[in-house]
Short mmCIF file of C-alpha atoms in Angstrom, two decimals:
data_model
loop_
_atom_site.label_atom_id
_atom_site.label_comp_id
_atom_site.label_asym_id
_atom_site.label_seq_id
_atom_site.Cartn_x
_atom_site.Cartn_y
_atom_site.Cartn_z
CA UNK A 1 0.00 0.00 0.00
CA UNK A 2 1.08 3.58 -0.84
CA UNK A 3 0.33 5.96 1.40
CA UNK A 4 1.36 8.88 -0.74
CA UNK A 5 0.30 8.44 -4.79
CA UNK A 6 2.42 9.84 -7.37
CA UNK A 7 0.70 13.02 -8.96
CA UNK A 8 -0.23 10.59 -12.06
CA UNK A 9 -2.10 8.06 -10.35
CA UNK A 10 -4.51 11.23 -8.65
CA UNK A 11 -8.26 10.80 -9.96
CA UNK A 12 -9.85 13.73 -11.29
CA UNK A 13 -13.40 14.69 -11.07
CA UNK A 14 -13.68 13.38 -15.29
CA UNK A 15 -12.38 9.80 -14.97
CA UNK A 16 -14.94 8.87 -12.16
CA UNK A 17 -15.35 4.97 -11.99
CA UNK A 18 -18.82 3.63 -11.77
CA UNK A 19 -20.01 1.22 -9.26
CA UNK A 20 -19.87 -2.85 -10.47
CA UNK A 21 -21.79 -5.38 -9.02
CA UNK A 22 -19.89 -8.19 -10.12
CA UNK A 23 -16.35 -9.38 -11.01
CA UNK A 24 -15.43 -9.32 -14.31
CA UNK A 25 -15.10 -12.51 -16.23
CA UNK A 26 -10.92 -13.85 -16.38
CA UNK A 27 -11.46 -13.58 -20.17
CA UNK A 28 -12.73 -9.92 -19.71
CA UNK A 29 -9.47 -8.98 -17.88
CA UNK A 30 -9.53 -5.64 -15.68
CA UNK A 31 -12.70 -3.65 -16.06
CA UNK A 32 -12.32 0.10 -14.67
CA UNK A 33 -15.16 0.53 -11.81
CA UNK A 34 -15.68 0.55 -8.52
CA UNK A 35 -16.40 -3.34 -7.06
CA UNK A 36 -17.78 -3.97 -3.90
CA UNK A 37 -15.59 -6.62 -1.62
CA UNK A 38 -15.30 -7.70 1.96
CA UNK A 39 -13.92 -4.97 3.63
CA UNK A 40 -15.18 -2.09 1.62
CA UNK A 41 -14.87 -1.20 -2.33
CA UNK A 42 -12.12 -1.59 -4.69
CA UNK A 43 -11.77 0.43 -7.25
CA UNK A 44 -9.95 -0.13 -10.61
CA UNK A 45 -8.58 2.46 -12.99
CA UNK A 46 -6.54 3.06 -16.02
CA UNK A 47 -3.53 3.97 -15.95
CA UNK A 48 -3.49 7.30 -17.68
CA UNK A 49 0.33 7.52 -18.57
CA UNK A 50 -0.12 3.60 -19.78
CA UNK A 51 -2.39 1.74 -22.01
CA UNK A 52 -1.29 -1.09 -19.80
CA UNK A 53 -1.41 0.23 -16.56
CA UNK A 54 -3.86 -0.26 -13.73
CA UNK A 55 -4.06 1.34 -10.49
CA UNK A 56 -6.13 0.03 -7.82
CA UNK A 57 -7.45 1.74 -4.61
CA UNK A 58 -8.82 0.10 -1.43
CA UNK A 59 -11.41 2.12 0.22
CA UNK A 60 -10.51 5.27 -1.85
CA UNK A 61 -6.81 4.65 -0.86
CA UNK A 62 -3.64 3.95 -3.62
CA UNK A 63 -3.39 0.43 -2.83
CA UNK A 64 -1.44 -0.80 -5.92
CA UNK A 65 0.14 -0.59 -9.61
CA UNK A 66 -0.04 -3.54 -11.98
CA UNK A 67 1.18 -3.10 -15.89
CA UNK A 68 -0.16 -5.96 -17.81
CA UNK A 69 2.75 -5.82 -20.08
CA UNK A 70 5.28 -5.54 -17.90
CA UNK A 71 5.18 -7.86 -14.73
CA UNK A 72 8.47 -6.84 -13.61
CA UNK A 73 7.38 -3.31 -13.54
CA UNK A 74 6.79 -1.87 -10.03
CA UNK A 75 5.09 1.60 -10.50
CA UNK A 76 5.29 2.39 -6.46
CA UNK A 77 8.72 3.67 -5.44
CA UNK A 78 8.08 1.58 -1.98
CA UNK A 79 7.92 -1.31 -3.80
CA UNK A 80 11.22 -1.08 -6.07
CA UNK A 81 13.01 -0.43 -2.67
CA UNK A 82 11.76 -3.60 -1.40
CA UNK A 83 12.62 -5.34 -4.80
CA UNK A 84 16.53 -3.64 -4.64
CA UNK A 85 16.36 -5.41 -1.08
CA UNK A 86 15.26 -8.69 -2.18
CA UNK A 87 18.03 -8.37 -5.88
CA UNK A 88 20.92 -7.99 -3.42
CA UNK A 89 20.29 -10.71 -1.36
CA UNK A 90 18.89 -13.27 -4.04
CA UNK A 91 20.83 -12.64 -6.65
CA UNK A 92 18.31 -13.52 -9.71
CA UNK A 93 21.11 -15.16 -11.86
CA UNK A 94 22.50 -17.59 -9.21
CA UNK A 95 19.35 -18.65 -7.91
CA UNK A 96 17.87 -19.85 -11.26
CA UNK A 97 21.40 -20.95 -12.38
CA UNK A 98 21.23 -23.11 -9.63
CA UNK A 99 18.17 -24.22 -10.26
CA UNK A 100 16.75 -22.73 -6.52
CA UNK A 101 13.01 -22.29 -6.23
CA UNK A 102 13.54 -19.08 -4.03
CA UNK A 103 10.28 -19.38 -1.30
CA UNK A 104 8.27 -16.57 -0.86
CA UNK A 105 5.41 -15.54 1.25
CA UNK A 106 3.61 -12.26 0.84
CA UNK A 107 1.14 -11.23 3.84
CA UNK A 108 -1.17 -8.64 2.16
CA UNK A 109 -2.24 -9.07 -1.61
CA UNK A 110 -3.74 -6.15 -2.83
CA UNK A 111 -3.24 -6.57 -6.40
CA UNK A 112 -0.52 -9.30 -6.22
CA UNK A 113 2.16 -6.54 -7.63
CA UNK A 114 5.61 -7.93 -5.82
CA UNK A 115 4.38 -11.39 -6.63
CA UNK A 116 3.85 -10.23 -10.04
CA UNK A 117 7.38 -8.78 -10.19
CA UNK A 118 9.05 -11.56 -8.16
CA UNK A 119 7.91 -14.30 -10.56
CA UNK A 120 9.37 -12.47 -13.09
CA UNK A 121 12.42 -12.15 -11.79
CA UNK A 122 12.77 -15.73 -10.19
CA UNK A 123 10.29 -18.23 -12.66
CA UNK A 124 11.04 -21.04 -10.04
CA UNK A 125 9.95 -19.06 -7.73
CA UNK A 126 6.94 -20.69 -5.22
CA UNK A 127 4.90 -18.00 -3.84
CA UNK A 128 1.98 -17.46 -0.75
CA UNK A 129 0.01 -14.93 -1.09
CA UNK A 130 -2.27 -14.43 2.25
CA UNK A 131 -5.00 -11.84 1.42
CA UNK A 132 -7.53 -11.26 4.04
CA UNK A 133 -10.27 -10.20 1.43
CA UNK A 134 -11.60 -13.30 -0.54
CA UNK A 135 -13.47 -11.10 -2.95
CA UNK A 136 -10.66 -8.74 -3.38
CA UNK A 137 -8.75 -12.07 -4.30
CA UNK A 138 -10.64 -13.41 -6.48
CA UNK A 139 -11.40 -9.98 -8.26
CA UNK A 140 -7.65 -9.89 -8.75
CA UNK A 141 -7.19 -13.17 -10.34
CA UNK A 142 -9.53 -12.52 -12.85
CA UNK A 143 -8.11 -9.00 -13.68
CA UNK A 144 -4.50 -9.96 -13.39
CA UNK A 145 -3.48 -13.47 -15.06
CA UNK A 146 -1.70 -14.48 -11.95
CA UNK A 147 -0.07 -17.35 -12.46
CA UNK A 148 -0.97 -20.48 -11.39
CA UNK A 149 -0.46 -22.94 -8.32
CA UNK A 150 2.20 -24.01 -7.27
CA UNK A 151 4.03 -21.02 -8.89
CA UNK A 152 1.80 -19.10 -7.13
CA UNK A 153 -1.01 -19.76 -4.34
CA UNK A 154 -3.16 -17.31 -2.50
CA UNK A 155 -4.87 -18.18 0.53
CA UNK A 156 -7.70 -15.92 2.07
CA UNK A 157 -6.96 -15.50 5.93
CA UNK A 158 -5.75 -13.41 8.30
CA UNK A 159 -1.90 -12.77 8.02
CA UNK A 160 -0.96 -13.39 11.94
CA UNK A 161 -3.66 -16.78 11.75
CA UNK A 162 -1.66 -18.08 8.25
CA UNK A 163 1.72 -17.21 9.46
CA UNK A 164 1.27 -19.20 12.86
CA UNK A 165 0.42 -22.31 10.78
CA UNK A 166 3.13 -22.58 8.73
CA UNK A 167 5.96 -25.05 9.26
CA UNK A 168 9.24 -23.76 10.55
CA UNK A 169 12.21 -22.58 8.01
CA UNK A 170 10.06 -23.25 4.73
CA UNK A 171 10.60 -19.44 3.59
CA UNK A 172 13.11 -17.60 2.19
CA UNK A 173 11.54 -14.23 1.95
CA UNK A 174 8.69 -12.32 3.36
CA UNK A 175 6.66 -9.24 2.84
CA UNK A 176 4.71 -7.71 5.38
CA UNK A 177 2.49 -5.27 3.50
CA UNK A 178 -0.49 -5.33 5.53
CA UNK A 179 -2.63 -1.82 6.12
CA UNK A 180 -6.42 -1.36 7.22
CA UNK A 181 -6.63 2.24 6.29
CA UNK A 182 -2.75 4.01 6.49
CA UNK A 183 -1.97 1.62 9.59
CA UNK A 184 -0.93 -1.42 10.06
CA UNK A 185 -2.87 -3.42 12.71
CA UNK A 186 -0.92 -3.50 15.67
CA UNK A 187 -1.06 -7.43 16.18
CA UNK A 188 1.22 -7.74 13.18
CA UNK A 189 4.01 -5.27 14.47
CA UNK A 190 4.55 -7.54 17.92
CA UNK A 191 7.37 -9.29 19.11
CA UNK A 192 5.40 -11.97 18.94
CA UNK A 193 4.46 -11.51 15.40
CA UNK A 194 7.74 -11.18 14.47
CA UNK A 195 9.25 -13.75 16.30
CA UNK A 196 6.43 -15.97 14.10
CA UNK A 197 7.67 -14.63 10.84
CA UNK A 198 11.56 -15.69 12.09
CA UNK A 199 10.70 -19.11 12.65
CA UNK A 200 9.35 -19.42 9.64
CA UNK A 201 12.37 -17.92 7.65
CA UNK A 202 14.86 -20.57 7.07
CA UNK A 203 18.45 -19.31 8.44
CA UNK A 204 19.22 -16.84 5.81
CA UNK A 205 15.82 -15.62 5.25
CA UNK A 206 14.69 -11.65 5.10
CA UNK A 207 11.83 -10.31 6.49
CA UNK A 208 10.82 -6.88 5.17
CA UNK A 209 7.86 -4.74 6.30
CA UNK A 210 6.46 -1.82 4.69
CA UNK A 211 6.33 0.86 7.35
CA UNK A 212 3.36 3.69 6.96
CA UNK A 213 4.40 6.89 9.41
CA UNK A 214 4.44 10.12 9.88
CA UNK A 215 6.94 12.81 10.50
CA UNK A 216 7.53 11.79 14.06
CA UNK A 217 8.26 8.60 12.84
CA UNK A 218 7.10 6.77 16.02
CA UNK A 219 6.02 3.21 13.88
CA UNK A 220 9.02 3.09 12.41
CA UNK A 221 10.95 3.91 15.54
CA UNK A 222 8.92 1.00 17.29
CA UNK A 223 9.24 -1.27 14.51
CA UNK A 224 12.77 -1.11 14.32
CA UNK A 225 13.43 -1.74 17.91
CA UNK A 226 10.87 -4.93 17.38
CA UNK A 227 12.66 -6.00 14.21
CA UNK A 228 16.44 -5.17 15.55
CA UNK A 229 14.71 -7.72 18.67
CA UNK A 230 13.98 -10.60 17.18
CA UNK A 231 17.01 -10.97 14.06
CA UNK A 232 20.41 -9.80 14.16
CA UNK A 233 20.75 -7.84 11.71
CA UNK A 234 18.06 -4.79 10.79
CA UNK A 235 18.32 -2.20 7.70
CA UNK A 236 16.39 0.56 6.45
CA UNK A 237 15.22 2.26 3.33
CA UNK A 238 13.00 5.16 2.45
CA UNK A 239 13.03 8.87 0.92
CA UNK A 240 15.75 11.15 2.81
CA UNK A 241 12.87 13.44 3.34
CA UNK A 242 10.97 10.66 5.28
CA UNK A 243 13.93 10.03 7.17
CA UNK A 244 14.54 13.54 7.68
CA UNK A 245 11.06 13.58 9.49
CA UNK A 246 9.63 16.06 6.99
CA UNK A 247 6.77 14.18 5.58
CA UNK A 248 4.09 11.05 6.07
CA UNK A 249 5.24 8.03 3.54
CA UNK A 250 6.67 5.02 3.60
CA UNK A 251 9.52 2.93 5.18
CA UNK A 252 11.12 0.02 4.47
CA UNK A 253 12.63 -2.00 6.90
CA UNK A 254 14.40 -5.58 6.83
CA UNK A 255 15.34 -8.26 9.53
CA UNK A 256 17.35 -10.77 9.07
CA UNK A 257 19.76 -13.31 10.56
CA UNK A 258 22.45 -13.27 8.26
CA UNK A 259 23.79 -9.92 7.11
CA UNK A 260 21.68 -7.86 4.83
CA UNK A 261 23.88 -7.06 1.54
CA UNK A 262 24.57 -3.30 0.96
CA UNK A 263 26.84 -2.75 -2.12
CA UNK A 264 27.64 -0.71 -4.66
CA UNK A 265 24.89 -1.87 -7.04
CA UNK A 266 22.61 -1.80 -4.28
CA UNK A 267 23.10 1.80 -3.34
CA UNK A 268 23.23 3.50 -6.74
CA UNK A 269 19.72 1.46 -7.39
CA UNK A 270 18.49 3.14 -4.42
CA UNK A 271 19.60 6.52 -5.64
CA UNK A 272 18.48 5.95 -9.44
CA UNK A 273 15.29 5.93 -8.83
CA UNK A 274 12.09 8.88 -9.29
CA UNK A 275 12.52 9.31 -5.74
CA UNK A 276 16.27 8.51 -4.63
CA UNK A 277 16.28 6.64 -1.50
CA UNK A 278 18.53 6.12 1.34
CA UNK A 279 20.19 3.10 3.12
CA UNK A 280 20.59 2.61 6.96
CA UNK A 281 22.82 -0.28 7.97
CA UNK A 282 21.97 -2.15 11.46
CA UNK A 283 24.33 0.18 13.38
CA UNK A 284 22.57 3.23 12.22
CA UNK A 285 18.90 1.64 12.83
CA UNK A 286 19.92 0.51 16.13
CA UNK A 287 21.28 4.13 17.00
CA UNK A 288 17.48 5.53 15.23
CA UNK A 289 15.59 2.99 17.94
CA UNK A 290 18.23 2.94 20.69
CA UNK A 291 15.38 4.84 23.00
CA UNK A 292 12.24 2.88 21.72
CA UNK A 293 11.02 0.14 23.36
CA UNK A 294 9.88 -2.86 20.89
CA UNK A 295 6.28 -3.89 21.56
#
């Protein structure tokens, strides 16, 4: 989830979607409206910048960016920050050299966009998606082409419920992009929560969480301290600004307990970007939530 749009994806009062009572047919692909689901409306729209493009919003807020064409496109700058992450440490061409099916689990759907992108970028991939809206999931698989089980699975639930049933070290990666409204439910920023999605990451797994704040950047702060808890090594990416505690927006941070990978590539991907981003390391993230207390 985005909690600040880029100033293409804003609706004006002439491309108003209409109100659809039922899903469009998987032949029909995505049909721009507004569709009723389980916890509100969803609403699909073009893309104005790309015949291609689809943005969809979850109770009137910028929820996600899909490009038909394009699967490895990522529209939200949140989202290619979590993709540099997950490129430095997976490197694409050694995994599928090797032959790896690199095991993901995503804990909010929304449009399926970073499951979109990953199996693009790793075809072995096997991928969880845990969506707690069934409609919203099934509206997206008939919009979307996702592709199919066991490349990729998506199982309606709640994200702590799923995560607690899965069997210990069968994940390489996770993505925590959970929000009702522009928070994320407090169950699934605990020490306990967290300490669910470690056991489920196998030794060198990353956990990464997408981190809606504000300029006092007390859930980041917290989340840190929980994350920096539970794994031994804890890194952070968003917008200077953000960091700078100028703005609301997003941030990205990772846990893991094997070092997170920080190099050269890495950094100038980070800075390459529409909206450059910066890289804490765990010292500097420690020294950020040094005074917070992790929940």
């Amino acid at each position: 989830m985005a909690l600040v749009a880029k100033g293409k994806n804003k609706r004006t009062k002439n491309n108003a979607a209409v109100l659809v009572d039922a899903p469009a047919a998987p032949e029909d692909g995505p049909l721009e409206g507004i569709y009723p689901i389980d916890t509100g409306t969803a609403e699909l729209e073009r893309d104005p910048y790309s015949p291609t493009g689809w943005l969809l919003r979850i109770n009137d807020v910028p929820s996600s960016h899909v490009d038909l064409a394009a699967p490895g496109h990522l529209d939200f700058e949140y989202m290619r920050w979590i993709a540099a992450l997950i490129r430095s440490r997976f490197n694409p061409g050694q995994i599928e050299s090797q032959g790896y099916k690199l095991r993901a689990l995503h804990l909010g759907g929304g449009a399926c966009s970073m499951a979109r992108w990953a199996d693009d970028t790793y075809p072995n991939a096997r991928q969880l998606v845990v969506e707690l809206d069934g409609k919203l999931a099934a509206l997206v698989r008939a919009w979307f082409d996702l592709p199919r089980a066991p490349l990729l699975r998506i199982r309606v639930g709640e994200a702590g419920e799923v995560l607690g049933t899965l069997t210990e070290a069968t994940r390489d990666l996770i993505i925590r992009d959970v929000f009702a409204g522009d928070q994320t439910p407090k169950d699934l920023t605990t020490l306990a929560f967290t300490a669910q999605a470690a056991r489920v990451l196998d030794t060198d797994g990353l956990y990464i969480v997408n981190c809606g704040d504000t300029p006092a950047l007390e859930n980041a702060r917290r989340e840190a301290a929980t994350i920096g808890t539970v794994f031994k090594y804890v890194a952070i990416v968003a917008d200077p600004t953000m960091l700078k505690g100028r703005r609301h927006g997003n941030v990205i941070i990772a846990g893991s307990n094997a070092p997170i990978p920080a190099g050269a590539v890495f950094i100038r991907e980070l800075l390459g970007g529409g909206v450059p981003a910066q890289h804490w390391d765990d010292t500097t993230v420690r020294a950020f939530a040094r005074h917070t207390v992790a929940s």
